[in-house]
Amino acid sequence: MALTSKDDHILLAVYRTSTKTKNRQKIYVLILLEQKIIWSKVCRQLNVALSSNVSECPPLGLESLKVKDNQLRASSFKRRGLGPHRGRLNIQSGTQDGDIYDGAWCAQYKDKNQWLEVDARRLTRFTGVILQGRNSIWSWDVVHSYKVQFSNDTLVWKPCMNGTQEAVFEGNQDAETPVLALFNTSTVARYIRINPQTWYQNGTQGDICLRAEVLGCALPDPNNIYAWQMEPTESRDKLDFRHHNYKEMRKLMKSVNDACPDITRIYSIGKSYTGLKLYVMEISDNPGKHELGEPEFRYVAGMHGNEVLGRELLLNLMQYMCQEYKRGDQRIVRLVKDTRIHLLPSMNPDGYETAFKKGSELAGWALGRYSYEGIDMNHNFADLNSVMWTAIELETDRSKLINHYFPIPEQYTSEEAFVASETRAVISWMQNIPFVLSANLHGGELVVTYPYDMTRDWAPREHTPTADESFFRWLATAYASTNQVTVYRRPCHNKDFLRYNNIINGADWHNVPGSMNDFSYLHTNCFEVTVELSCDKFPHASELPIEWENNRESLLVYMEQVHRGVKGVVRDKDTEAGIAYAIIKVDDIDHHIRSAADGDYWRLLNPGEYRVTATAEGYLPSSRICQVMYDYYPTICDFNLTKMPKQRLKDILAKGGKLPKDLQLRLRQLRMRKLRVTTKAINQRRAAAAKRAKTV
C-alpha cells in the first residue's frame, strides 16, 4: 500500500508483525497525506521491525504470471520479443531468435543505466531477487552483477544498502541456474528496480539480458484499499497446502487412509532406482477388488520430478474426496461407488527429492526432471507407433492388420534395455488393471494434449490423429474448459494455446516418441491425455491453495468422463460365464478394445448411435445398435455369444459329456455336407479319368 502525491485522502493503517524475539512488536503508523510528510521516513521505520528472516516472503509471481505484463517496465528493450514482459524467471524462448517469444528482457543499450522495474501494486516488504540469464539456443547473455532500488512513486528511488555502501549483488555465471540474492535488510516500497552493473561482454556482442523473480510480502490492507486489484489466494477447503517430500507424502497418504479406511487403500506398484516405493492411493467403495462393470480410472503425476503441482493436487484430491464422502456430498459418493479410482502422486520420486532440496524458484527448468539414471520417462515407453505404421506400410492385406493391443517389442523387455525401473513398474500396473481412462499431470505450460504424441514421419510437429480423435478432443476440452486459469491469460512461454482453446494434438505441439499416452492407447484399453497444469513447474507453497481452486472442478469433471459411452459384459450363451479378451468393434472407428478377465468392457464414445460387434475366439460374432446419450451413466450393451459348433463339440467331448440334440443334428448336417462334397470331388476325378482313357 504505497501512497503517492496523487492520493487525496487520509488513511489509517495498522501493521502487525513479529520478529524472532520473544516479544511481539506492534507498529501503529498514522499516515497523513500532507506535503510535509516524507514517505521514506515511514518506510524506514517499518523496515526496522520488518527485517526478520527475509527468506520467508514468497515470490511476487513473475514466473507464475500472477504479476501481469503491465506491472513490468524497463529502461529500454531491443524489440518486442525481448520486452520487459519476457523478463520472467524460467520463461522459455521459441526455436528462433527474433520472434515475439524470446527468452528474456534485453536492454537496447549497453550501459549501467538500464533497469527492469516491477510494480507490486501495493506496499510490499521486498526481501530478495532471483536472477537468470537469457534462454536461447543461439545467444549467450547473462548479468554478472546488479544493484537494486526501491520507490513509492517511481520519481524518488532509494538504493538497497549494505551498511553504508550501496549493495552490489552477484548475478549469473550461466544462463539457466537461478541465483538467489537476499537483502541484508528488507525494504518496504511499491516499486523495485533491478539495475545491471556488469554482464557478459562477448567482445562487443554481449547484451544486458535477464530473467527474474522478486521475493516480497504484501503488507496488510486493513481498509481493503487494494482488494479490487488483488487475486484470491485462499481455498475454501481445509487441506494440507504445502510441498511434501517423500516421507511427508507417505505420512499424508496414511492419514487419509486412517480417516477413510472403508473407501481407501494404499499399495505400491514398484520401486524407483534408489528404492523409493511408488505409492498409489485407491479410492473405491470396495477397495482392493475389481467389481464387475465398474470402470477403473487413474491419475499419474510426477513423471518429471520437478513438475510438482500434479503431485500436490493428487494429495489434495485424496484428502478432499475423503472429507466430502464423510460429509455425504452426493457427487463424491457417486464417484466412489461407481468408479475404482487410482492416484499415483509421484512416478519419479527420485527426481522430486532432487528438486525439493533446491526448493521452489531455485530448481530451474530441468533439475529433477529425469530419473536417477538420467532417463526422461516421457520418452521411455515402448514405441508402438512405429510398429503400427511400419505394419501398415508393409502389409498388403489390411484384414491381417491389428489396431489395438500391440505387443511390446522383445528388445524393449530385455534386461539390457535402457528402461527405467519406474517405467517398467507402471507398464506392469497397466497390464494388471483394466484401466479405462487416465490423465498424466505435468507442469510448465497451460494446455491439455491428446494422442498421438508422435509424428508419423518424425517431423518436428505435425497433426497426427488417432481413430478416436473426436473423443480425445472431448476429453481434453472437459478438463481445459472447466479450469479456472486457462480462460483469460497470456501465453506462458512461446506458444499461444488460447488459439486452440487450450487443447492440442500432442504431435502438433512437438514430437514425443515413446510417450505414456500413446503406449496406453496402443497397448491397453486405456485412453489417456496429458494435462500441463501451470506455467510454473514448481510453484511456491503460497500458490497451492489457489491452484487447487483452479483445478478442483477439472479433476472431478475429467474423472466423470469414464462413465461416457457404452459398457457391458460379454458372456457365453450356454454357461453365462464372462468371456475374457473378447474384441469389441465399433463400426467406422478403426480401434478396438477387449473385455477384462470377467468379460466386462467399457468403450468410451461421444453421444450418438453406433453399431457395436463383439467377437471372441471359438464364438460366432454378435452385433447390436447402441445409443449413447448425454447422461452421466453409460449405455448398457451386453453380448451373449454362441460357440461355434466345432468349438462347442470340442468342449463337450473334452468333458466327457453327452451331445445335446441340436448339436447332434448340426453334427449330422455337417457330416452330410462333408460327404456330399467329398462324393462330388470323387465323381469329378473319376469322370476326368474316364475321359482321358477314352481319348487315349
GROMACS .gro file of N, CA and C in nm, residues 7 85 90 96 154 200 209-210 295 310 313 397 546-547 568 591 642 648 663 669 686 696:
model
   66
    7ASP      N    1  -0.249   1.080  -0.426
    7ASP     CA    2  -0.353   1.043  -0.331
    7ASP      C    3  -0.411   1.169  -0.266
   85HIS      N    4   0.807  -0.773  -2.044
   85HIS     CA    5   0.715  -0.881  -2.012
   85HIS      C    6   0.778  -1.019  -2.030
   90ASN      N    7   1.256  -1.841  -1.561
   90ASN     CA    8   1.232  -1.969  -1.629
   90ASN      C    9   1.150  -1.957  -1.757
   96GLN      N   10   1.353  -1.988  -3.256
   96GLN     CA   11   1.424  -1.889  -3.334
   96GLN      C   12   1.435  -1.759  -3.257
  154THR      N   13   0.793   0.608  -0.823
  154THR     CA   14   0.876   0.598  -0.943
  154THR      C   15   0.952   0.727  -0.973
  200TYR      N   16   2.805  -1.029  -1.942
  200TYR     CA   17   2.895  -1.099  -2.033
  200TYR      C   18   2.909  -1.016  -2.159
  209CYS      N   19   2.080  -0.886  -2.059
  209CYS     CA   20   1.958  -0.967  -2.064
  209CYS      C   21   1.941  -1.040  -1.932
  210LEU      N   22   1.817  -1.053  -1.888
  210LEU     CA   23   1.793  -1.126  -1.764
  210LEU      C   24   1.649  -1.174  -1.756
  295PRO      N   25  -1.580  -4.920  -1.391
  295PRO     CA   26  -1.459  -4.881  -1.464
  295PRO      C   27  -1.344  -4.843  -1.371
  310GLY      N   28   0.117  -3.132  -0.994
  310GLY     CA   29   0.031  -3.250  -1.005
  310GLY      C   30   0.038  -3.337  -0.881
  313LEU      N   31  -0.167  -3.168  -0.613
  313LEU     CA   32  -0.310  -3.172  -0.645
  313LEU      C   33  -0.369  -3.310  -0.615
  397ASP      N   34  -0.256  -5.700  -4.723
  397ASP     CA   35  -0.389  -5.746  -4.683
  397ASP      C   36  -0.429  -5.677  -4.552
  546ILE      N   37  -0.473  -2.159  -0.432
  546ILE     CA   38  -0.546  -2.108  -0.549
  546ILE      C   39  -0.530  -2.204  -0.667
  547GLU      N   40  -0.417  -2.276  -0.675
  547GLU     CA   41  -0.402  -2.377  -0.780
  547GLU      C   42  -0.502  -2.491  -0.760
  568GLY      N   43  -2.066  -5.307  -2.086
  568GLY     CA   44  -2.146  -5.427  -2.075
  568GLY      C   45  -2.060  -5.545  -2.039
  591HIS      N   46  -1.033  -4.875  -3.419
  591HIS     CA   47  -0.959  -4.905  -3.296
  591HIS      C   48  -1.050  -4.987  -3.206
  642THR      N   49  -2.257  -6.721  -2.892
  642THR     CA   50  -2.278  -6.864  -2.913
  642THR      C   51  -2.150  -6.926  -2.967
  648ARG      N   52  -1.774  -7.590  -2.972
  648ARG     CA   53  -1.867  -7.642  -2.872
  648ARG      C   54  -1.852  -7.793  -2.857
  663LEU      N   55  -2.704  -8.016  -3.121
  663LEU     CA   56  -2.567  -8.033  -3.168
  663LEU      C   57  -2.553  -8.163  -3.247
  669GLN      N   58  -2.569  -8.280  -4.001
  669GLN     CA   59  -2.573  -8.192  -4.119
  669GLN      C   60  -2.432  -8.165  -4.171
  686ARG      N   61  -1.322  -8.927  -6.117
  686ARG     CA   62  -1.349  -9.047  -6.196
  686ARG      C   63  -1.389  -9.010  -6.340
  696VAL      N   64  -0.740  -9.166  -7.515
  696VAL     CA   65  -0.625  -9.249  -7.549
  696VAL      C   66  -0.667  -9.365  -7.638
   0.00000   0.00000   0.00000
